[in-house]
Structures are given as structure tokens and as C-alpha cells.
């Protein structure tokens, strides 16, 4: 049986920018690690370590969190320098709802656009209509309803949000479990109860039906936000992630090159404790994490979006 995530029977064989093509591109990254980078040199390190893609940023999430203020799309010069440095796909973040930032990074020929809660939202009511773009989008979600709303808007990849820039995997765990629990709940519902479930989730009925029938999202599901160690990455994969985004966890650690290679190895062999143990040895100091719950004034990036 064909993979339902790539099925769009009406697509002509060589169409571009269709849901089928966008989802197929995202599907090619399954099993891999996507790393945040802020310079061309970091992008080369990520590629050499085995990253399947890089995310071009001006600042990694830990610095965005520490600096405060408004976080925006990266300088096109930064994105172009990173594109010139590597042969793997390059992603770029835009603010939630900021369709012009998305137009700009599409004009730069990035491979994916991340409509990201890590940046300061530009629109408090609307996400970008992603069907209007040729470039595939990735969006964050904390639960199944949010994931399905982003897919209906045109997202070709969903990532659990986690809590970016903390080095604390607990929120990523919460969101991966919430999405997985939602899928399993739908799969067990009688057909007549799916309409009420769609209303409860705030999600389109046809997508709810699709998830209930297939037992999976119609796009790939990556995880993000707080992954800092090889064991974190393997843990998320065992919870059902198709791949891993690593932000501050690599280039805020003591030995980025070794940690990048180790997280790639652990992601690839996530179900082999011997490999994960070997990858975890002698990596030096991990990034200094923070416990958001311990600081009542701390802003939760995962609460952005809806």
C-alpha cells in the first residue's frame, strides 16, 4: 500500500509546489537530525557530522531567550552564506503570520520555511497560508489538534514544540506524548464519534478521519525544543519522532563537533542502548539548561501559536 502521506492522486507527474511534492521532500529527511546554525562554519560542522539539514538563524534559541526583545527573520546575507557553505538542505525561520518574511526567504531559495514560535509572533490571530508558497513549511505543535490545524494550512512537516533554548527535554516529552496519545485515541474511536472528536480537537473532519484510519499524521513528525544529549535524541525517537531538531544543544556545548556526531549516531540507532552509550561517552559539558517552571517570570515560547 502506498504511503498516504505522499498521496495526492490529482497531482500531475511533474508538478511542483503541490502538497505531494512538499510532503515528499520532508519525508526524505526521516531518521535524521536538523541542526540550528548561525554561521557558515557551524553549517559545515553540522554537515560533516551527518546532519540532514540545517536551520539558518541569527541567534540560537538560548541566546534569543537570554537577550529578550523582538526576534525576527535572519539577515539574508547570513542565509546566503550558509547556503553557499553546505550541500544539504537549508531551512530558515520566519515569524508566525509574517507572510512577507516568508516571501523573502522563499525568494532566497531556501529549501524549507519554519513558521516558528521561537521568533516573536507577527500576527496574533492568523498563521501563514502555506498553500500559497512553493517552498514546504514546517510548523510546531503541542498536541494533535494544533498539528492538524497547521497541516490544513499547508504545513508539510510538523515538529513537537518542546521549550526551545532550555536544554530541558521535559516539554518535548510532554508534546510528543500528547500528539501520540491523540493519534491512538482517534484510532480507537467508533466512526460516529469522530465528528465530535474533530470539534473537540478544533481540527478538520477529513484530517481526523485520515488519522483515525491510518494511525499516523499525514506528514512527518519531528521533535524539537530542549534536546541536548544523545540520550535525549534517542528518547524522542522511541516516543515516535521521525527525526530530531537540535538547536542550542550543540553549539552551546563544550565540544560541538563531537556532540553533533554523537546526536546523529544516537538518532540513527535510537533503539540500540550500546550505540547510544558509546555516543554519550566523553562529550564534555552539555549546554547549561534552565528549568522554566522554576522561574514564574520566564516566557514560554511553546505557548506562542494555537
Coordinates of C-alpha atoms in Angstrom, one line a residue:
X1 CA 0.0 0.0 0.0
X2 CA 1.3 3.5 -0.9
X3 CA 2.3 5.9 1.9
X4 CA -0.8 8.1 2.4
X5 CA 1.5 11.0 3.3
X6 CA 2.5 11.3 -0.3
X7 CA -0.8 10.6 -1.9
X8 CA -2.4 13.4 -4.0
X9 CA -3.8 11.5 -7.0
X10 CA -4.8 14.7 -8.8
X11 CA -1.2 15.9 -9.0
X12 CA 0.3 15.8 -12.5
X13 CA 3.5 13.7 -12.6
X14 CA 5.9 16.6 -12.7
X15 CA 4.0 19.2 -10.6
X16 CA 6.0 21.4 -8.2
X17 CA 4.8 23.1 -5.1
X18 CA 2.0 20.6 -4.5
X19 CA 1.2 19.0 -1.2
X20 CA 2.5 15.7 -2.6
X21 CA 5.9 17.2 -3.6
X22 CA 6.3 19.2 -0.3
X23 CA 5.5 16.2 1.9
X24 CA 7.7 14.0 -0.2
X25 CA 10.7 16.4 0.3
X26 CA 10.0 16.4 4.1
X27 CA 9.7 12.7 4.1
X28 CA 13.3 12.4 2.7
X29 CA 14.6 13.8 6.0
X30 CA 13.2 11.0 8.1
X31 CA 15.5 9.4 10.6
X32 CA 17.8 12.5 10.5
X33 CA 19.0 15.4 12.6
X34 CA 18.4 19.0 11.7
X35 CA 20.7 21.5 13.4
X36 CA 20.4 25.2 14.1
X37 CA 23.4 27.2 12.8
X38 CA 24.3 30.9 12.9
X39 CA 27.4 30.9 10.7
X40 CA 28.8 29.2 7.6
X41 CA 31.4 27.5 9.7
X42 CA 28.8 26.0 12.0
X43 CA 26.9 24.8 9.0
X44 CA 30.0 23.0 7.8
X45 CA 30.4 21.3 11.2
X46 CA 26.7 20.2 11.1
X47 CA 27.1 18.8 7.6
X48 CA 30.3 16.9 8.4
X49 CA 28.6 15.4 11.5
X50 CA 25.8 14.0 9.4
X51 CA 23.0 16.5 9.7
X52 CA 20.3 16.0 7.0
X53 CA 19.6 19.8 7.0
X54 CA 20.5 23.0 8.8
X55 CA 18.3 25.8 10.1
X56 CA 19.8 29.2 9.4
X57 CA 19.4 31.6 12.3
X58 CA 21.0 34.9 13.6
X59 CA 20.9 33.6 17.1
X60 CA 20.3 30.1 18.6
X61 CA 17.2 29.9 20.8
X62 CA 19.2 30.0 24.1
X63 CA 20.6 33.4 23.0
X64 CA 17.1 34.6 21.8
X65 CA 15.7 33.7 25.2
X66 CA 18.6 35.3 27.1
X67 CA 18.7 38.5 25.0
X68 CA 15.0 39.1 25.0
X69 CA 13.5 41.7 22.7
X70 CA 11.9 41.0 19.3
X71 CA 13.4 38.1 17.4
X72 CA 12.9 38.3 13.6
X73 CA 13.9 36.6 10.3
X74 CA 17.6 36.3 9.8
X75 CA 19.6 38.7 7.6
X76 CA 19.6 37.3 4.0
X77 CA 23.4 37.6 4.0
X78 CA 23.5 35.1 6.8
X79 CA 21.2 32.7 5.0
X80 CA 23.1 33.0 1.7
X81 CA 26.4 32.4 3.4
X82 CA 25.1 29.2 5.0
X83 CA 23.6 28.1 1.7
X84 CA 27.0 28.6 0.0
X85 CA 28.7 26.6 2.7
X86 CA 26.8 23.3 2.5
X87 CA 25.2 21.0 0.1
X88 CA 22.4 19.7 2.4
X89 CA 19.0 21.5 2.6
X90 CA 18.9 24.9 4.3
X91 CA 15.8 25.9 6.3
X92 CA 15.0 29.4 7.6
X93 CA 12.7 30.6 10.3
X94 CA 10.0 33.3 9.9
X95 CA 7.7 34.8 12.5
X96 CA 4.2 33.3 12.9
X97 CA 1.9 35.0 10.5
X98 CA 4.6 37.1 8.8
X99 CA 3.8 36.3 5.2
X100 CA 6.3 38.8 3.8
X101 CA 9.2 37.3 5.7
X102 CA 8.1 34.0 4.2
X103 CA 8.1 35.6 0.7
X104 CA 11.6 36.9 1.3
X105 CA 13.1 33.6 2.4
X106 CA 11.4 31.8 -0.4
X107 CA 13.0 34.3 -2.8
X108 CA 16.3 33.3 -1.3
X109 CA 15.7 29.8 -2.5
X110 CA 15.7 28.2 0.9
X111 CA 14.6 24.5 1.0
X112 CA 12.1 24.8 3.9
X113 CA 10.5 27.6 5.9
X114 CA 9.9 27.2 9.6
X115 CA 7.0 29.3 10.8
X116 CA 8.4 29.4 14.3
X117 CA 7.3 30.3 17.8
X118 CA 11.0 30.8 18.6
X119 CA 10.7 34.2 16.9
X120 CA 8.4 36.8 18.1
X121 CA 4.9 36.3 16.5
X122 CA 3.9 38.9 14.0
X123 CA 0.2 38.1 13.9
X124 CA -1.8 37.1 17.0
X125 CA -4.7 35.7 15.1
X126 CA -3.5 34.1 11.8
X127 CA -0.8 31.7 10.7
X128 CA 0.5 32.0 7.1
X129 CA -1.4 30.4 4.3
X130 CA 1.3 27.9 3.4
X131 CA -0.5 26.6 0.3
X132 CA 0.4 30.0 -1.4
X133 CA 4.1 29.1 -1.3
X134 CA 6.2 26.8 -3.5
X135 CA 8.5 26.0 -0.5
X136 CA 7.4 23.4 2.1
X137 CA 6.7 24.7 5.6
X138 CA 7.4 23.1 9.0
X139 CA 5.4 24.2 12.0
X140 CA 5.4 23.4 15.7
X141 CA 2.6 21.8 17.7
X142 CA 2.0 20.9 21.3
X143 CA -0.9 18.4 20.6
X144 CA -2.8 16.7 17.9
X145 CA -5.4 19.4 17.3
X146 CA -2.7 22.0 16.8
X147 CA -0.8 19.7 14.4
X148 CA -3.8 19.1 12.3
X149 CA -4.6 22.8 12.1
X150 CA -1.1 23.5 10.8
X151 CA -1.4 20.7 8.3
X152 CA -4.7 22.1 7.0
X153 CA -2.9 25.4 6.5
X154 CA -0.4 23.6 4.3
X155 CA 2.5 22.5 6.7
X156 CA 4.4 19.7 5.1
X157 CA 6.2 18.7 8.3
X158 CA 5.2 19.0 12.0
X159 CA 7.6 19.2 14.9
X160 CA 6.7 19.0 18.5
X161 CA 7.5 22.4 20.1
X162 CA 9.2 21.5 23.3
X163 CA 10.7 24.6 25.0
X164 CA 13.5 25.9 22.8
X165 CA 16.7 27.2 24.3
X166 CA 16.3 25.5 27.7
X167 CA 18.3 22.3 27.2
X168 CA 15.4 20.7 29.1
X169 CA 13.7 17.9 27.3
X170 CA 10.6 17.7 29.5
X171 CA 8.4 19.9 27.3
X172 CA 9.4 18.0 24.2
X173 CA 8.4 14.8 26.0
X174 CA 5.1 16.3 27.0
X175 CA 4.3 17.3 23.5
X176 CA 5.4 14.1 21.8
X177 CA 3.3 12.1 24.2
X178 CA 0.3 14.4 23.7
X179 CA 0.4 14.0 19.9
X180 CA 0.9 10.3 20.2
X181 CA -1.9 9.9 22.7
X182 CA -4.2 11.9 20.5
X183 CA -3.5 9.7 17.5
X184 CA -4.0 6.5 19.5
X185 CA -7.3 7.9 20.9
X186 CA -8.6 8.7 17.4
X187 CA -7.6 5.3 16.1
X188 CA -9.7 3.6 18.8
X189 CA -12.9 5.7 18.3
X190 CA -16.0 4.4 16.5
X191 CA -16.7 6.2 13.3
X192 CA -19.7 8.0 14.6
X193 CA -17.7 9.6 17.4
X194 CA -15.1 11.1 15.0
X195 CA -17.2 14.2 14.3
X196 CA -17.4 15.1 18.0
X197 CA -13.6 14.4 18.2
X198 CA -13.0 16.8 15.4
X199 CA -14.9 19.5 17.2
X200 CA -13.1 18.7 20.4
X201 CA -9.7 19.0 18.7
X202 CA -10.6 22.0 16.7
X203 CA -9.4 20.2 13.6
X204 CA -10.9 19.4 10.1
X205 CA -13.1 16.3 10.0
X206 CA -11.4 14.9 6.9
X207 CA -8.0 15.0 8.6
X208 CA -9.4 13.5 11.8
X209 CA -10.8 10.7 9.6
X210 CA -7.5 10.2 7.9
X211 CA -5.5 10.0 11.2
X212 CA -8.1 7.6 12.6
X213 CA -7.9 5.3 9.6
X214 CA -4.1 5.3 9.2
X215 CA -3.0 5.7 12.8
X216 CA -0.5 8.4 11.9
X217 CA -0.2 12.0 10.9
X218 CA -0.4 12.7 7.1
X219 CA 3.1 14.4 7.3
X220 CA 6.3 13.5 9.1
X221 CA 6.6 14.3 12.8
X222 CA 9.9 15.6 14.1
X223 CA 10.7 16.7 17.6
X224 CA 12.3 19.9 18.9
X225 CA 12.9 22.0 21.9
X226 CA 15.3 21.1 24.7
X227 CA 17.2 18.1 23.1
X228 CA 20.8 18.4 24.4
X229 CA 22.2 14.9 24.6
X230 CA 22.4 11.7 22.5
X231 CA 20.1 10.1 25.0
X232 CA 17.5 12.9 24.6
X233 CA 17.5 12.4 20.9
X234 CA 17.1 8.6 21.2
X235 CA 14.3 9.1 23.8
X236 CA 12.3 11.3 21.4
X237 CA 12.8 8.8 18.6
X238 CA 11.5 6.0 20.8
X239 CA 8.4 8.2 21.6
X240 CA 7.6 8.2 17.9
X241 CA 9.5 11.1 16.3
X242 CA 10.6 10.7 12.7
X243 CA 13.6 12.9 13.3
X244 CA 15.2 15.5 15.6
X245 CA 15.8 19.2 15.5
X246 CA 18.7 20.3 17.8
X247 CA 19.0 24.0 18.5
X248 CA 21.2 25.3 21.2
X249 CA 22.2 21.8 22.4
X250 CA 25.1 21.5 20.1
X251 CA 26.8 24.9 19.7
X252 CA 26.2 25.9 23.3
X253 CA 28.1 22.7 24.5
X254 CA 31.8 22.3 25.2
X255 CA 32.6 20.2 22.1
X256 CA 30.1 20.9 19.4
X257 CA 31.7 18.7 16.7
X258 CA 31.7 15.6 18.9
X259 CA 28.3 16.3 20.3
X260 CA 26.8 16.8 16.8
X261 CA 28.2 13.5 15.6
X262 CA 27.0 11.7 18.8
X263 CA 23.4 13.0 18.4
X264 CA 23.3 11.9 14.8
X265 CA 24.6 8.4 15.8
X266 CA 22.0 8.2 18.7
X267 CA 19.2 9.3 16.4
X268 CA 20.1 6.7 13.8
X269 CA 20.5 3.9 16.3
X270 CA 17.9 5.1 18.8
X271 CA 16.8 1.6 19.8
X272 CA 20.3 0.3 20.5
X273 CA 21.4 1.2 24.0
X274 CA 25.0 0.1 23.3
X275 CA 25.3 2.6 20.5
X276 CA 23.7 5.4 22.5
X277 CA 26.0 4.7 25.4
X278 CA 29.1 4.8 23.2
X279 CA 27.9 8.0 21.6
X280 CA 27.4 9.6 25.0
X281 CA 30.9 9.0 26.3
X282 CA 33.4 11.9 26.9
X283 CA 31.4 14.6 25.2
X284 CA 32.4 17.3 27.7
X285 CA 29.9 19.7 29.3
X286 CA 26.4 19.9 27.8
X287 CA 24.8 23.2 27.4
X288 CA 23.7 24.8 30.7
X289 CA 20.0 24.1 30.9
X290 CA 17.3 26.1 32.6
X291 CA 14.1 25.0 34.4
X292 CA 11.3 27.2 33.1
X293 CA 8.9 26.1 35.8
X294 CA 11.3 27.4 38.5
X295 CA 11.1 30.9 37.1
X296 CA 7.5 32.2 37.1
X297 CA 8.5 35.2 35.0
X298 CA 10.1 33.1 32.2
X299 CA 8.3 33.3 28.9
X300 CA 7.2 30.0 27.4
X301 CA 7.9 30.0 23.7
X302 CA 5.8 26.9 23.2
X303 CA 2.7 28.9 24.2
X304 CA 3.0 31.0 21.1
X305 CA 0.8 29.8 18.3
X306 CA -2.5 28.0 18.7

